[in-house]
PDB file of C-alpha atoms in Angstrom:
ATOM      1  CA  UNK A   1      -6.503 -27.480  -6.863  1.00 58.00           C
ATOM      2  CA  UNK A   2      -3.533 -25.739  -8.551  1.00 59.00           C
ATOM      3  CA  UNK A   3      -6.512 -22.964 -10.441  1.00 66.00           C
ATOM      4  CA  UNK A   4      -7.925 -22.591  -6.781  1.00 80.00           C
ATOM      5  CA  UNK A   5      -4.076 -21.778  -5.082  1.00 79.00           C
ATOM      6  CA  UNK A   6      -3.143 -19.558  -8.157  1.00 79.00           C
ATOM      7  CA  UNK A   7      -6.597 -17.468  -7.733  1.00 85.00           C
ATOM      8  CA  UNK A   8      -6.589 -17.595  -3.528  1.00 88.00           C
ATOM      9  CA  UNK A   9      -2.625 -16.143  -4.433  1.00 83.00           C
ATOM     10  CA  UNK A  10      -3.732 -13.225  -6.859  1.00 82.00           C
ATOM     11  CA  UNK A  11      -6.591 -12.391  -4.073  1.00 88.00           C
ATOM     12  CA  UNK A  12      -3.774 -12.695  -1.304  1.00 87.00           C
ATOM     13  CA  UNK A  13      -1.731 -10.190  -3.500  1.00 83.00           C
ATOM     14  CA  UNK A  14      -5.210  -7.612  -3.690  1.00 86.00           C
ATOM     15  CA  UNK A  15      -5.896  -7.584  -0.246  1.00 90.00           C
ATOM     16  CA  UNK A  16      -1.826  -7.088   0.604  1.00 86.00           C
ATOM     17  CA  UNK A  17      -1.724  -4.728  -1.920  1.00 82.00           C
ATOM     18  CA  UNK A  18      -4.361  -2.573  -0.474  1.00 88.00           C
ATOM     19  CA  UNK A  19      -3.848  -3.280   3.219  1.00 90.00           C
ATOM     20  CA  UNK A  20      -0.456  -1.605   2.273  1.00 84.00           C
ATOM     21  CA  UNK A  21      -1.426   1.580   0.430  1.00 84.00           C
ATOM     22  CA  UNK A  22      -4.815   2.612   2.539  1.00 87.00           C
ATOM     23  CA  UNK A  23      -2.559   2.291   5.612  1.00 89.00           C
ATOM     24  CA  UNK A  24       0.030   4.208   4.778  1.00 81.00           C
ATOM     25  CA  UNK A  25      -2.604   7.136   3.344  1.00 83.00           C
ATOM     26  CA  UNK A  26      -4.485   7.409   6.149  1.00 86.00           C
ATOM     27  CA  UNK A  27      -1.832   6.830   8.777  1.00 84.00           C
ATOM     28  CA  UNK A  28      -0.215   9.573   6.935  1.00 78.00           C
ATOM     29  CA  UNK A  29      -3.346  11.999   6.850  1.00 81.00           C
ATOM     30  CA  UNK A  30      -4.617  11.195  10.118  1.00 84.00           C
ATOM     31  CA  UNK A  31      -1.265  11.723  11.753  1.00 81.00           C
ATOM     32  CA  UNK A  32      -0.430  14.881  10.896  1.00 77.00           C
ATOM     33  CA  UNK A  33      -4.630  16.007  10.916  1.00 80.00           C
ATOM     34  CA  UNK A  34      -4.571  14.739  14.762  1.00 81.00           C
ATOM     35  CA  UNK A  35      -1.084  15.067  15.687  1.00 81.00           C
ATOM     36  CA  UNK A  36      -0.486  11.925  16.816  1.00 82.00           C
ATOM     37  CA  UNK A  37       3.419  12.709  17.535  1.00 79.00           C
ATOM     38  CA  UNK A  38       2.604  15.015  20.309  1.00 84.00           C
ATOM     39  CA  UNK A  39      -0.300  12.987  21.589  1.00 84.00           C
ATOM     40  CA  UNK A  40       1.914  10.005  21.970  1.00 84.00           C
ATOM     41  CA  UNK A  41       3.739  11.621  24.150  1.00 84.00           C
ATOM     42  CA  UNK A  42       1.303  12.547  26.627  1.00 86.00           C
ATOM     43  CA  UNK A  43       0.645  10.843  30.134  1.00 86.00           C
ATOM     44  CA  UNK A  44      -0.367   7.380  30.045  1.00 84.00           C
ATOM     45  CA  UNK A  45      -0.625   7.006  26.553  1.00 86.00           C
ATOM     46  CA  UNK A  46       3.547   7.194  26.095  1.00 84.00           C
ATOM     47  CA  UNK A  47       3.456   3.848  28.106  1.00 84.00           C
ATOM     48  CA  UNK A  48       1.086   2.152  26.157  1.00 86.00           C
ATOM     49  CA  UNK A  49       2.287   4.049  22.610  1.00 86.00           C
ATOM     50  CA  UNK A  50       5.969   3.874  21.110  1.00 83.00           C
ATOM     51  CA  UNK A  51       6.757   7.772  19.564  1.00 81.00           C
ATOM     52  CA  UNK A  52       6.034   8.194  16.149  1.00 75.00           C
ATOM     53  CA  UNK A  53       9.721   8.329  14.781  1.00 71.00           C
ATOM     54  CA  UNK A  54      10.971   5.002  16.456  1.00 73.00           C
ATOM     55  CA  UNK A  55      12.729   3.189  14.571  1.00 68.00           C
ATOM     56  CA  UNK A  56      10.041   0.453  15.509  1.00 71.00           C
ATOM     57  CA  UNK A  57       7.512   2.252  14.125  1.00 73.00           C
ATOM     58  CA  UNK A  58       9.097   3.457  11.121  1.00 68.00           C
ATOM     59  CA  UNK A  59       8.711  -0.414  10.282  1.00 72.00           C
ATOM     60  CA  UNK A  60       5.151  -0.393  10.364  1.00 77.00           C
ATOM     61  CA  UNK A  61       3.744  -0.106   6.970  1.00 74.00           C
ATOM     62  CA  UNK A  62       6.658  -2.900   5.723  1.00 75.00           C
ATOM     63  CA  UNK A  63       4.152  -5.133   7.773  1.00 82.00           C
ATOM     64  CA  UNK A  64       0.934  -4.478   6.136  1.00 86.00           C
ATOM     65  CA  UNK A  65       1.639  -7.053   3.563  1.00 85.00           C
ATOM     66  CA  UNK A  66       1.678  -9.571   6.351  1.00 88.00           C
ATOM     67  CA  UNK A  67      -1.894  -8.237   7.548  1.00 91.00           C
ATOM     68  CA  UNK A  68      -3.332  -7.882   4.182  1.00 90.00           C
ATOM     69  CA  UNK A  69      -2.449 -11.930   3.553  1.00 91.00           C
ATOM     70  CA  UNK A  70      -3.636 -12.814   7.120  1.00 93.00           C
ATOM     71  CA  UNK A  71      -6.767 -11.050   5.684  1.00 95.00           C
ATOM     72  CA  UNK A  72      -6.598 -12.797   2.686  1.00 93.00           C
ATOM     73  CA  UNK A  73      -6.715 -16.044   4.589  1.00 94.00           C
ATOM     74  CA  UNK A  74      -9.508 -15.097   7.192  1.00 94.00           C
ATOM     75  CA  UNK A  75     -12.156 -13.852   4.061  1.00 95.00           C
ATOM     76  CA  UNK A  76     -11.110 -17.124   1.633  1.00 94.00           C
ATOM     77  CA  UNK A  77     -13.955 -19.284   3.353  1.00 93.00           C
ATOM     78  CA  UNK A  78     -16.586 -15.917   3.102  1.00 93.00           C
ATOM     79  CA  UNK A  79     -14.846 -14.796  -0.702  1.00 92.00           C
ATOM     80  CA  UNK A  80     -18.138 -16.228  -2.384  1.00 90.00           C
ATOM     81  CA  UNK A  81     -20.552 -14.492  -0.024  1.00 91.00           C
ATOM     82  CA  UNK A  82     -19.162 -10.774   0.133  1.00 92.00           C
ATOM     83  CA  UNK A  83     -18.758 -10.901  -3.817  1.00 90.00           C
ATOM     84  CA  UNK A  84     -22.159 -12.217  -4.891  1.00 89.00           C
ATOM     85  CA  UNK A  85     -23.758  -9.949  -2.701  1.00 89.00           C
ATOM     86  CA  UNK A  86     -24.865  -6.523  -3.783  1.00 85.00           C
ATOM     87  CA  UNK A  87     -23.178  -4.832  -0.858  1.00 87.00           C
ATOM     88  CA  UNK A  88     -20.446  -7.182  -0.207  1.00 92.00           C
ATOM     89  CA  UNK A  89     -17.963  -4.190   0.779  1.00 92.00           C
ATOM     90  CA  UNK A  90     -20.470  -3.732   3.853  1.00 93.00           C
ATOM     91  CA  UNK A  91     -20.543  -6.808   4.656  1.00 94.00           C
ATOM     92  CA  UNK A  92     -16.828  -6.540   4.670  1.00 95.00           C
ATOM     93  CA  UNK A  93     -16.761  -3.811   6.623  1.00 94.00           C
ATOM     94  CA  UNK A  94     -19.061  -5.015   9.040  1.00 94.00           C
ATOM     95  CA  UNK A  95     -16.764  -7.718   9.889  1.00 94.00           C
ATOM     96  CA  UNK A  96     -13.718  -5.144  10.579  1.00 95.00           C
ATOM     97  CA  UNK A  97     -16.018  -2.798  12.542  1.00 94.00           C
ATOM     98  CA  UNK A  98     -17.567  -5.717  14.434  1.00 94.00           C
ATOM     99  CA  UNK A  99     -14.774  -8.126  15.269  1.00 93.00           C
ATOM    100  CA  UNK A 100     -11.242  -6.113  14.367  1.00 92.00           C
ATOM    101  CA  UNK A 101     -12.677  -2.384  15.913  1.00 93.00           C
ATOM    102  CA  UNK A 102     -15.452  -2.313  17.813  1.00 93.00           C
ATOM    103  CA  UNK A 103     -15.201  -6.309  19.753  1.00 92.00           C
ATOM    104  CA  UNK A 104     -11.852  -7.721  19.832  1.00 91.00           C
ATOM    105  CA  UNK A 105     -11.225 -10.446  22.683  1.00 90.00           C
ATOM    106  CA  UNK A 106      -8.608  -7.684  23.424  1.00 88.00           C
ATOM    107  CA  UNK A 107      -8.604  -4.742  25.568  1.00 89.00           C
ATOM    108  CA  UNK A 108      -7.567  -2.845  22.696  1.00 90.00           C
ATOM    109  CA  UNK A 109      -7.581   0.955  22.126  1.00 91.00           C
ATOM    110  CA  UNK A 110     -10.964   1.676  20.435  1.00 91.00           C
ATOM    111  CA  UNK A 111     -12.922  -0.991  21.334  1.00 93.00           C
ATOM    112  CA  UNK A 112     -15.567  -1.930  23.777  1.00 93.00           C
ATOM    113  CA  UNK A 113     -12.901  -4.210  26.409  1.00 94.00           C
ATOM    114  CA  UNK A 114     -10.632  -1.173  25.479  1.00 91.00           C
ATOM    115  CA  UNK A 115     -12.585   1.082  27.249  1.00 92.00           C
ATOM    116  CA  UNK A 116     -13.887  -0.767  30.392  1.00 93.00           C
ATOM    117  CA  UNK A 117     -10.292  -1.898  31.017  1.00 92.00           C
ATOM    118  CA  UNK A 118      -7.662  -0.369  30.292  1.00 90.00           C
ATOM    119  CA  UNK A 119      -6.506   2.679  31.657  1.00 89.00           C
ATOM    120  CA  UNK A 120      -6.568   4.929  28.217  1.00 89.00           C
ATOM    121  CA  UNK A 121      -8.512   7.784  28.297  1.00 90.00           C
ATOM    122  CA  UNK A 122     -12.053   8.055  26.844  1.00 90.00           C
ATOM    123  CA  UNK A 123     -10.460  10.690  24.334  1.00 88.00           C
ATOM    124  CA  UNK A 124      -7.721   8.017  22.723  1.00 88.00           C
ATOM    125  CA  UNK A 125     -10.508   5.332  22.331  1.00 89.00           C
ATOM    126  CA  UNK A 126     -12.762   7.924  20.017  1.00 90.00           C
ATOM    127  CA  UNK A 127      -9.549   9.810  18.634  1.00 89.00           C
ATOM    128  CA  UNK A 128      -8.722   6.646  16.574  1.00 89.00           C
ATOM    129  CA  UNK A 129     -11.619   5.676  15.238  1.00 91.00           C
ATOM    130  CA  UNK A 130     -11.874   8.510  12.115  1.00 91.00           C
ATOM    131  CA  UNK A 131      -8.381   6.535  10.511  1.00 92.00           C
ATOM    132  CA  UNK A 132      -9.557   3.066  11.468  1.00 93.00           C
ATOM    133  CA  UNK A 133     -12.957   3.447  10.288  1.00 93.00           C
ATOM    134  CA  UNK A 134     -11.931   5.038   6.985  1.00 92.00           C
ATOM    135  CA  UNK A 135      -9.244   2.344   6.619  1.00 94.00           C
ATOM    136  CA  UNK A 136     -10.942  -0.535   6.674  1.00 94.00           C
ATOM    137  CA  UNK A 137     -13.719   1.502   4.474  1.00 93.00           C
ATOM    138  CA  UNK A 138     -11.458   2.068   1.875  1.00 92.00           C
ATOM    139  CA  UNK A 139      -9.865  -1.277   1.897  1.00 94.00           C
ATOM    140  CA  UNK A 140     -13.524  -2.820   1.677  1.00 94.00           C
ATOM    141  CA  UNK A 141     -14.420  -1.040  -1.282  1.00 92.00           C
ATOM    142  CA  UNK A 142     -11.492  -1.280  -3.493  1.00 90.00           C
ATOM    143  CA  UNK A 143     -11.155  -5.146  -2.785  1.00 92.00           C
ATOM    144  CA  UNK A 144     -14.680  -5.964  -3.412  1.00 92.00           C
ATOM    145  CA  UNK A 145     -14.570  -3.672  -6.711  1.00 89.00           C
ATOM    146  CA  UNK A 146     -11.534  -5.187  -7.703  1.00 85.00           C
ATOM    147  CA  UNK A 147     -12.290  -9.076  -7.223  1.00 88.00           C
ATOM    148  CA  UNK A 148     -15.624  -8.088  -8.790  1.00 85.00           C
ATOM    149  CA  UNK A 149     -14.444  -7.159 -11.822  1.00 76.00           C
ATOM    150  CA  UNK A 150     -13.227 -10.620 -12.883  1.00 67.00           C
ATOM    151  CA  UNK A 151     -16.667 -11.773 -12.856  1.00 61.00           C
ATOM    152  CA  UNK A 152     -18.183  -9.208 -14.717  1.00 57.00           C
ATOM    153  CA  UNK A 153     -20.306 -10.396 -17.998  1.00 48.00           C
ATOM    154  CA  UNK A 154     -19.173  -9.808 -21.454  1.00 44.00           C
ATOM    155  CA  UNK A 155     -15.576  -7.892 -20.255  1.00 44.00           C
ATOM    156  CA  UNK A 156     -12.385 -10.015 -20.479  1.00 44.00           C
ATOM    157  CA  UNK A 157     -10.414 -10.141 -17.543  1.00 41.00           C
ATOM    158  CA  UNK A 158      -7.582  -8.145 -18.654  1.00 40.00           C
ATOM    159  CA  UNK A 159      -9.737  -5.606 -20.327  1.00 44.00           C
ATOM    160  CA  UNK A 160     -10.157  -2.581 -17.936  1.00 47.00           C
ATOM    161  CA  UNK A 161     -11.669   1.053 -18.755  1.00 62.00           C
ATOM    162  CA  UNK A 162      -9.260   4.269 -18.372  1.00 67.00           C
ATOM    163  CA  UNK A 163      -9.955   4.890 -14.974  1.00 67.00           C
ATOM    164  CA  UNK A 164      -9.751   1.232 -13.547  1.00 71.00           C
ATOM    165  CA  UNK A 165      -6.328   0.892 -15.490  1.00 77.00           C
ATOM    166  CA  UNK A 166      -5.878   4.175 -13.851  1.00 77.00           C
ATOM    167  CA  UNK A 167      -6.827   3.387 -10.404  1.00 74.00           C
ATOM    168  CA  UNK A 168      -4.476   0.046 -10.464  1.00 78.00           C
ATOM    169  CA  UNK A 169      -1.569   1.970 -11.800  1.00 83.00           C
ATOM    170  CA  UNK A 170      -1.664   4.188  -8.739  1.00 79.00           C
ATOM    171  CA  UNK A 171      -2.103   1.770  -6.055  1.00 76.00           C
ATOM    172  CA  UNK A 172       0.868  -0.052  -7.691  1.00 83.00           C
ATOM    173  CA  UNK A 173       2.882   2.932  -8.382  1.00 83.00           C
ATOM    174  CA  UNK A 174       2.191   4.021  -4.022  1.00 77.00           C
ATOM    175  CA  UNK A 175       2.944   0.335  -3.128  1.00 76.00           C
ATOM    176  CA  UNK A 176       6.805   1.048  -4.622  1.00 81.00           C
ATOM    177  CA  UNK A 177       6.936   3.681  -1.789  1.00 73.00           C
ATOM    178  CA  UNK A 178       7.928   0.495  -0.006  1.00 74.00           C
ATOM    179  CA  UNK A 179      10.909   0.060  -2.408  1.00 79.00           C
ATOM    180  CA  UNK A 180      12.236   3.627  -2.443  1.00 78.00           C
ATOM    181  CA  UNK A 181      12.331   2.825   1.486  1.00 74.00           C
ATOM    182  CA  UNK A 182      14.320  -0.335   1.649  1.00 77.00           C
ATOM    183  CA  UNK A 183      16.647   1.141  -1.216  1.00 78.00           C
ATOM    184  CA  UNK A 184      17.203   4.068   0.577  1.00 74.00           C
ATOM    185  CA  UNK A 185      17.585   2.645   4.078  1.00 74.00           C
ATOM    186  CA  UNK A 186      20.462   0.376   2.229  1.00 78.00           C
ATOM    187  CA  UNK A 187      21.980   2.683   0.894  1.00 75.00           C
ATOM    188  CA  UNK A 188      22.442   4.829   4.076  1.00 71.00           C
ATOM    189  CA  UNK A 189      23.536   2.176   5.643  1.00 75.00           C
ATOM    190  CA  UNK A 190      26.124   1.123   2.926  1.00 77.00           C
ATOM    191  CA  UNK A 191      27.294   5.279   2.699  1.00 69.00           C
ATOM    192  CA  UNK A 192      27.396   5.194   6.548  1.00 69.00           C
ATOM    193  CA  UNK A 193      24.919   8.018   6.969  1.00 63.00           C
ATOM    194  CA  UNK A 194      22.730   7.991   9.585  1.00 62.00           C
ATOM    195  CA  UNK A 195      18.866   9.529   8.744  1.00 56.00           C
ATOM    196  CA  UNK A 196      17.055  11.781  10.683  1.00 56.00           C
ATOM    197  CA  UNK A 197      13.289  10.938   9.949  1.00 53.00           C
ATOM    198  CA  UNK A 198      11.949  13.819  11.470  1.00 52.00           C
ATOM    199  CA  UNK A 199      13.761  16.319   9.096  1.00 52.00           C
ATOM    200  CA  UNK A 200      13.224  13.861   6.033  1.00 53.00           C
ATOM    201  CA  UNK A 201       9.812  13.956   6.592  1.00 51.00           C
ATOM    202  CA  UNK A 202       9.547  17.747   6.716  1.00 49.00           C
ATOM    203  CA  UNK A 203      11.703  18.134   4.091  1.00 55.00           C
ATOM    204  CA  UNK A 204       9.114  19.155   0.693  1.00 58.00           C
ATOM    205  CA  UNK A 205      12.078  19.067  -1.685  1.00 67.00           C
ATOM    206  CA  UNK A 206      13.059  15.366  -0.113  1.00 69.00           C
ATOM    207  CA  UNK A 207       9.165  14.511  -0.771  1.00 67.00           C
ATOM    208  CA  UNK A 208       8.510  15.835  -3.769  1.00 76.00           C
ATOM    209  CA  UNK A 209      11.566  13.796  -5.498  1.00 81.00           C
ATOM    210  CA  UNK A 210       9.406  10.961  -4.717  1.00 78.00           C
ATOM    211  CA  UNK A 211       5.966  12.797  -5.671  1.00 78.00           C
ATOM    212  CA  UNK A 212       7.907  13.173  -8.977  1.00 86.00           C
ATOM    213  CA  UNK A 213       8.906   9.603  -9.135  1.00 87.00           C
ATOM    214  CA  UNK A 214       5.391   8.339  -8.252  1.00 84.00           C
ATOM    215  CA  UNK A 215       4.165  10.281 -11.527  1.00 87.00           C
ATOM    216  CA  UNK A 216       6.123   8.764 -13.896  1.00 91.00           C
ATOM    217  CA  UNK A 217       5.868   5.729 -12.287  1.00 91.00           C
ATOM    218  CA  UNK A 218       2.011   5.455 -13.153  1.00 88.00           C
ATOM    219  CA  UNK A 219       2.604   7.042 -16.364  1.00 91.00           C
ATOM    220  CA  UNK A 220       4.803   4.166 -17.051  1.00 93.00           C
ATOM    221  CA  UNK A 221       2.626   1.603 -15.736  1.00 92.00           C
ATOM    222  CA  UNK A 222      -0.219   2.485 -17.984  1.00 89.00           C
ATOM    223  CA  UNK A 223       1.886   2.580 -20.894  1.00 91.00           C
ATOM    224  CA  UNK A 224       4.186  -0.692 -19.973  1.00 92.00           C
ATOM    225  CA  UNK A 225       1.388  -3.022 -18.546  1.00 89.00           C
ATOM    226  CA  UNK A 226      -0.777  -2.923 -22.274  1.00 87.00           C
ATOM    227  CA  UNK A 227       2.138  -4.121 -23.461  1.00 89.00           C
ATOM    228  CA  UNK A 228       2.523  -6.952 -21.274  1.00 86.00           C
ATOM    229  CA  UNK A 229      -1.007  -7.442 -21.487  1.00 87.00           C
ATOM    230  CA  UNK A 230      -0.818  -8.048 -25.244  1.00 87.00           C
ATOM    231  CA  UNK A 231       2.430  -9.929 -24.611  1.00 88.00           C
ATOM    232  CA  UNK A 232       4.414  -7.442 -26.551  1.00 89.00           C
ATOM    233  CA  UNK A 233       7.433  -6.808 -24.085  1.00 91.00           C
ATOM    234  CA  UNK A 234       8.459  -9.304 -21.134  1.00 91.00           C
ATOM    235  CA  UNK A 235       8.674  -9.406 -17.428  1.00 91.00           C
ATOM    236  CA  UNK A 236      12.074  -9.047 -17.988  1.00 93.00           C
ATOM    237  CA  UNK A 237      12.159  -5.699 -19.732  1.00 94.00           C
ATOM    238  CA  UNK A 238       9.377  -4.121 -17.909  1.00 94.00           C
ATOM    239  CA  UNK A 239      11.735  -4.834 -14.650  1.00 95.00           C
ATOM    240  CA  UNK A 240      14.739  -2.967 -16.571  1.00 95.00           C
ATOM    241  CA  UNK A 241      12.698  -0.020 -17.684  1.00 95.00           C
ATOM    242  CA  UNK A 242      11.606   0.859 -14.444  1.00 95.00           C
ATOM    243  CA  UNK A 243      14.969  -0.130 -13.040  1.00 95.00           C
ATOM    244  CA  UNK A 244      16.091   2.834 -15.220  1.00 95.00           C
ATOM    245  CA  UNK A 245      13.385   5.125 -14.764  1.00 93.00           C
ATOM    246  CA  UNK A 246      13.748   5.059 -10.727  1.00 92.00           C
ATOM    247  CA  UNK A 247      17.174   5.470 -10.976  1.00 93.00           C
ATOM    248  CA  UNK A 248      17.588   8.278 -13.469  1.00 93.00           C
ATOM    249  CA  UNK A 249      14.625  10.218 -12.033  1.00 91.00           C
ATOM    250  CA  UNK A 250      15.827  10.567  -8.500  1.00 88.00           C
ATOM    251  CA  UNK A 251      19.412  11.435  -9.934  1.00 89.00           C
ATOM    252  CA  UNK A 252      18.291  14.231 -12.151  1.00 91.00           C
ATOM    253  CA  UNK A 253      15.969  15.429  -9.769  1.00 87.00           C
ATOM    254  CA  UNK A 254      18.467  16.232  -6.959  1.00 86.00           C
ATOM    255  CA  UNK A 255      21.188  17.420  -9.866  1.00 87.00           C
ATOM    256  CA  UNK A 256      18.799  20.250 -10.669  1.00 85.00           C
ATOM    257  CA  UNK A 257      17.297  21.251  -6.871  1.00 81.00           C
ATOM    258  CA  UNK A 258      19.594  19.776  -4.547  1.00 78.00           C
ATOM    259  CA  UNK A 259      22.928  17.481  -4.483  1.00 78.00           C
ATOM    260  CA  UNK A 260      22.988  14.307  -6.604  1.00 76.00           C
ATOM    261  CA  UNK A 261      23.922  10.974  -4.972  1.00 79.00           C
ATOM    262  CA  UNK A 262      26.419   8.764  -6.068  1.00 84.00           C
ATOM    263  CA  UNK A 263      25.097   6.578  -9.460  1.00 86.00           C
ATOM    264  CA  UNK A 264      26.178   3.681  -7.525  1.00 85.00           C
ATOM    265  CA  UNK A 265      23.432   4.612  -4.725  1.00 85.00           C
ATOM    266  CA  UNK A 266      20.743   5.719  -6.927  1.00 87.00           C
ATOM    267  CA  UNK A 267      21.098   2.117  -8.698  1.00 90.00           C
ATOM    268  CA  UNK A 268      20.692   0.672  -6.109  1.00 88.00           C
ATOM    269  CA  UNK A 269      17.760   2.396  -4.494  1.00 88.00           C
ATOM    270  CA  UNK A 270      15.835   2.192  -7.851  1.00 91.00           C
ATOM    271  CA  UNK A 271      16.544  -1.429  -7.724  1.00 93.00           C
ATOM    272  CA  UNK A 272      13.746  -2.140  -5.102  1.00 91.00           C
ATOM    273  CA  UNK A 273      10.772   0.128  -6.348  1.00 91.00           C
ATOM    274  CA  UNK A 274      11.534  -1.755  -9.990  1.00 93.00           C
ATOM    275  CA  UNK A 275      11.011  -5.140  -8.344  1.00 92.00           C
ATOM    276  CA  UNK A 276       8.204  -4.209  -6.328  1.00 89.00           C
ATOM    277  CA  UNK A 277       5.988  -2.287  -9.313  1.00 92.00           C
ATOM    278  CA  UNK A 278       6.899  -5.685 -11.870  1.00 93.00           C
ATOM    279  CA  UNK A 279       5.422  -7.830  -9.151  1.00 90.00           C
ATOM    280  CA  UNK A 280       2.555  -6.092  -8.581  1.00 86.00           C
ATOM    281  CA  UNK A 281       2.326  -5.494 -12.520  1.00 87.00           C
ATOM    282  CA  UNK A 282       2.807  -9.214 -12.647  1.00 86.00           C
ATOM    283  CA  UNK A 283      -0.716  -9.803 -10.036  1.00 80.00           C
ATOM    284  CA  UNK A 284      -2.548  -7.257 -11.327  1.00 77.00           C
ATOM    285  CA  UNK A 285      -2.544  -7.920 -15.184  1.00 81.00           C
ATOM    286  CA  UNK A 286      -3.341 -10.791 -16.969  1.00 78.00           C
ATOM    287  CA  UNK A 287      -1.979 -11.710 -20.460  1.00 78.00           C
ATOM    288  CA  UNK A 288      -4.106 -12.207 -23.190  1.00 73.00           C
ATOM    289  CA  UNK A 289      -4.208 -16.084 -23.965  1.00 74.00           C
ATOM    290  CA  UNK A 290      -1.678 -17.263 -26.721  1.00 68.00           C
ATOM    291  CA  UNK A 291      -3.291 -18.128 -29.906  1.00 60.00           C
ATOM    292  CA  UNK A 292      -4.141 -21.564 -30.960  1.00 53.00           C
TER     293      UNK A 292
END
């Protein structure tokens, strides 16, 4: 029972994981490709859509872990079935095309009650589909891959090539996006300083600190998590490392092209992305067992 809770938790942790970082990529992508800030604002669908830098929605990725565990929950039963088949992502996929896209019990944007009655146009229902369809895609093949690879013959579980150790360093490294966000929104709060999203976000020097940051964040994963693998450093000391590296990197990086923040801040906001990266470090690696 307590084997069967500890796997159905690292699987909850996957899908969560992923839920987060294929929304927020193709949210990102297919927002700016479609313009979804000016069609938001257009007749009918303002009243069904909030604008695209509410505060409200600003708060949308932070709930994707939420989704990704209700996932989690809904595919434990089915788990068996999508990973011994062949094609289990598409079988995954089917499920989110059929019953979360294409026939909800909801007249929801997109899908078939969507369109017969509610009052959005014809346009919006076929508009969303490229980012929803990729989504869910994306989400289906990197889950089934991933739980896959525990069951793979002759490779121990916390054996990985390059590019898988690769792969999992990145998703890890985008999921501390999350972290820089919370830290950040602190610290405004705590300097008094209110933040205009809309020039944040179209700010490249602003982004790029964090492009920056994402870099040696994976660098450091790879590095950090064979270490923890082989039980040569702890928890504990990954957590500080990274606590470091998140701090120092934004500091330095807006000493030399813009203004540097207070040290006090910049502790603070490297605090979160730390915690987040160990914990997914934490559900994505497994130690080697001890000997004897």
């Amino acid at each position: 029972m307590k084997s069967n809770f500890k796997e159905f938790l690292s699987f909850a942790g996957k899908a969560a994981l992923v839920q987060t970082i294929t929304y927020f990529i193709f949210g990102l992508l297919m927002s700016n490709l479609f313009g979804y800030a000016r069609l938001f604002q257009q007749e009918i669908i303002r009243d069904f859509m909030r604008p695209i830098d509410s505060p409200t929605t600003f708060f949308g990725p932070f709930i994707q872990p939420i989704r990704g565990l209700l996932f989690a929950i809904g595919l434990w039963p089915i788990r068996k079935i999508i990973l011994e088949s062949k094609r289990g992502w598409l079988i995954l996929w089917g499920f989110f095309m059929i019953f979360g896209i294409l026939g909800t019990p909801a007249a929801a944007p997109s899908s078939l009650e969507g369109v017969i009655y509610s009052r959005l146009p014809l346009w919006y229902h076929l508009i969303g589909l490229p980012e929803m369809m990729l989504q869910t895609l994306t989400f289906s093949l990197i889950l089934v891959w991933w739980e896959k690879r525990k069951s793979q013959p002759g490779q121990p579980l916390w054996e990985s090539s390059f590019w898988a150790d690769l792969l999992k360093a990145v998703m890890i490294a985008c999921f501390a996006y999350m972290g820089y966000a919370v830290g950040s929104l602190l610290s405004a709060v705590i300097a008094k300083v209110s933040i205009d999203m809309e020039t944040a976000a179209s700010d490249w020097k602003t982004q790029m600190m964090f492009v920056v940051a994402f870099v040696f964040n994976v660098l450091l994963i790879l590095i950090l998590s064979r270490r923890w693998v082989a039980r040569k450093i702890t928890l504990w000391q990954v957590f500080l490392l990274f606590w470091l590296v998140d701090t120092l990197v934004p500091v330095v990086y807006q000493w030399i092209f813009t203004s540097p923040m207070p040290l006090s801040l910049a502790i603070l906001i490297g605090f979160f992305p730390a915690l987040v990266i160990t914990a997914g470090m934490r559900m994505g690696y497994r130690q080697t067992p001890l000997a004897g």
